[in-house]
Amino acid sequence: MFVGFPPGRPPEIAVSVLLQNGRIWHRRAAEVARDVLRAYFHERGRPGISDPVEAVVLKE
């Protein structure tokens, strides 16, 4: 289970994901939430959220 929202004042959107995965197929709820938020912001012409690893590399 994952519940969260992107930074903003006030938050523009909140997301809640609850998954029941089988033994073979595993996906984390946070990954699904990330994909939903990226799609949401992409539709609005904004970059959305970035991968934290990419953000660290860009700062070097």
PDB file of C-alpha atoms in Angstrom:
ATOM      1  CA  MET A   1       0.000   0.000   0.000  1.00  0.00           C
ATOM      2  CA  PHE A   2       1.166   3.524  -0.801  1.00  0.00           C
ATOM      3  CA  VAL A   3      -0.467   6.886  -0.100  1.00  0.00           C
ATOM      4  CA  GLY A   4       1.160  10.177  -1.013  1.00  0.00           C
ATOM      5  CA  PHE A   5       1.179  13.428  -2.916  1.00  0.00           C
ATOM      6  CA  PRO A   6       3.746  15.509  -4.802  1.00  0.00           C
ATOM      7  CA  PRO A   7       5.099  18.729  -3.282  1.00  0.00           C
ATOM      8  CA  GLY A   8       2.927  21.791  -3.680  1.00  0.00           C
ATOM      9  CA  ARG A   9       0.917  24.249  -1.650  1.00  0.00           C
ATOM     10  CA  PRO A  10      -1.810  23.174  -1.597  1.00  0.00           C
ATOM     11  CA  PRO A  11      -1.139  19.713  -3.063  1.00  0.00           C
ATOM     12  CA  GLU A  12      -2.717  19.452  -6.503  1.00  0.00           C
ATOM     13  CA  ILE A  13      -3.310  15.707  -6.421  1.00  0.00           C
ATOM     14  CA  ALA A  14      -3.121  12.840  -3.963  1.00  0.00           C
ATOM     15  CA  VAL A  15      -2.717   9.179  -4.850  1.00  0.00           C
ATOM     16  CA  SER A  16      -3.491   5.955  -3.021  1.00  0.00           C
ATOM     17  CA  VAL A  17      -2.479   2.542  -4.385  1.00  0.00           C
ATOM     18  CA  LEU A  18      -3.318  -0.864  -2.959  1.00  0.00           C
ATOM     19  CA  LEU A  19      -2.026  -3.920  -4.841  1.00  0.00           C
ATOM     20  CA  GLN A  20      -2.472  -7.621  -4.374  1.00  0.00           C
ATOM     21  CA  ASN A  21       0.375  -9.294  -6.240  1.00  0.00           C
ATOM     22  CA  GLY A  22       0.721 -12.946  -7.083  1.00  0.00           C
ATOM     23  CA  ARG A  23       3.852 -14.988  -6.489  1.00  0.00           C
ATOM     24  CA  ILE A  24       5.245 -14.458  -9.967  1.00  0.00           C
ATOM     25  CA  TRP A  25       4.326 -10.855 -10.752  1.00  0.00           C
ATOM     26  CA  HIS A  26       5.608  -8.320  -8.229  1.00  0.00           C
ATOM     27  CA  ARG A  27       5.137  -4.596  -8.502  1.00  0.00           C
ATOM     28  CA  ARG A  28       5.436  -2.157  -5.662  1.00  0.00           C
ATOM     29  CA  ALA A  29       2.586   0.230  -4.912  1.00  0.00           C
ATOM     30  CA  ALA A  30       5.023   3.165  -4.824  1.00  0.00           C
ATOM     31  CA  GLU A  31       6.103   2.382  -8.418  1.00  0.00           C
ATOM     32  CA  VAL A  32       2.481   2.436  -9.583  1.00  0.00           C
ATOM     33  CA  ALA A  33       1.900   5.735  -7.750  1.00  0.00           C
ATOM     34  CA  ARG A  34       5.008   7.198  -9.415  1.00  0.00           C
ATOM     35  CA  ASP A  35       3.734   6.196 -12.848  1.00  0.00           C
ATOM     36  CA  VAL A  36       0.299   7.692 -12.135  1.00  0.00           C
ATOM     37  CA  LEU A  37       1.831  10.993 -10.997  1.00  0.00           C
ATOM     38  CA  ARG A  38       4.142  11.133 -14.029  1.00  0.00           C
ATOM     39  CA  ALA A  39       1.196  10.547 -16.372  1.00  0.00           C
ATOM     40  CA  TYR A  40      -0.899  13.158 -14.541  1.00  0.00           C
ATOM     41  CA  PHE A  41       1.752  15.866 -14.863  1.00  0.00           C
ATOM     42  CA  HIS A  42       2.684  14.851 -18.411  1.00  0.00           C
ATOM     43  CA  GLU A  43      -0.938  15.400 -19.507  1.00  0.00           C
ATOM     44  CA  ARG A  44      -0.741  18.918 -18.070  1.00  0.00           C
ATOM     45  CA  GLY A  45       2.489  19.753 -19.878  1.00  0.00           C
ATOM     46  CA  ARG A  46       4.630  19.656 -16.746  1.00  0.00           C
ATOM     47  CA  PRO A  47       7.580  17.350 -16.145  1.00  0.00           C
ATOM     48  CA  GLY A  48       6.115  15.797 -13.005  1.00  0.00           C
ATOM     49  CA  ILE A  49       8.479  13.922 -10.758  1.00  0.00           C
ATOM     50  CA  SER A  50      11.967  12.798 -11.661  1.00  0.00           C
ATOM     51  CA  ASP A  51      14.030   9.809 -10.684  1.00  0.00           C
ATOM     52  CA  PRO A  52      16.016  10.706  -7.529  1.00  0.00           C
ATOM     53  CA  VAL A  53      19.137   9.093  -9.001  1.00  0.00           C
ATOM     54  CA  GLU A  54      18.926  11.337 -12.079  1.00  0.00           C
ATOM     55  CA  ALA A  55      18.488  14.399  -9.854  1.00  0.00           C
ATOM     56  CA  VAL A  56      21.677  13.575  -7.944  1.00  0.00           C
ATOM     57  CA  VAL A  57      23.663  13.032 -11.139  1.00  0.00           C
ATOM     58  CA  LEU A  58      22.520  16.365 -12.580  1.00  0.00           C
ATOM     59  CA  LYS A  59      23.736  18.244  -9.494  1.00  0.00           C
ATOM     60  CA  GLU A  60      27.328  16.989  -9.775  1.00  0.00           C
TER      61      GLU A  60
END
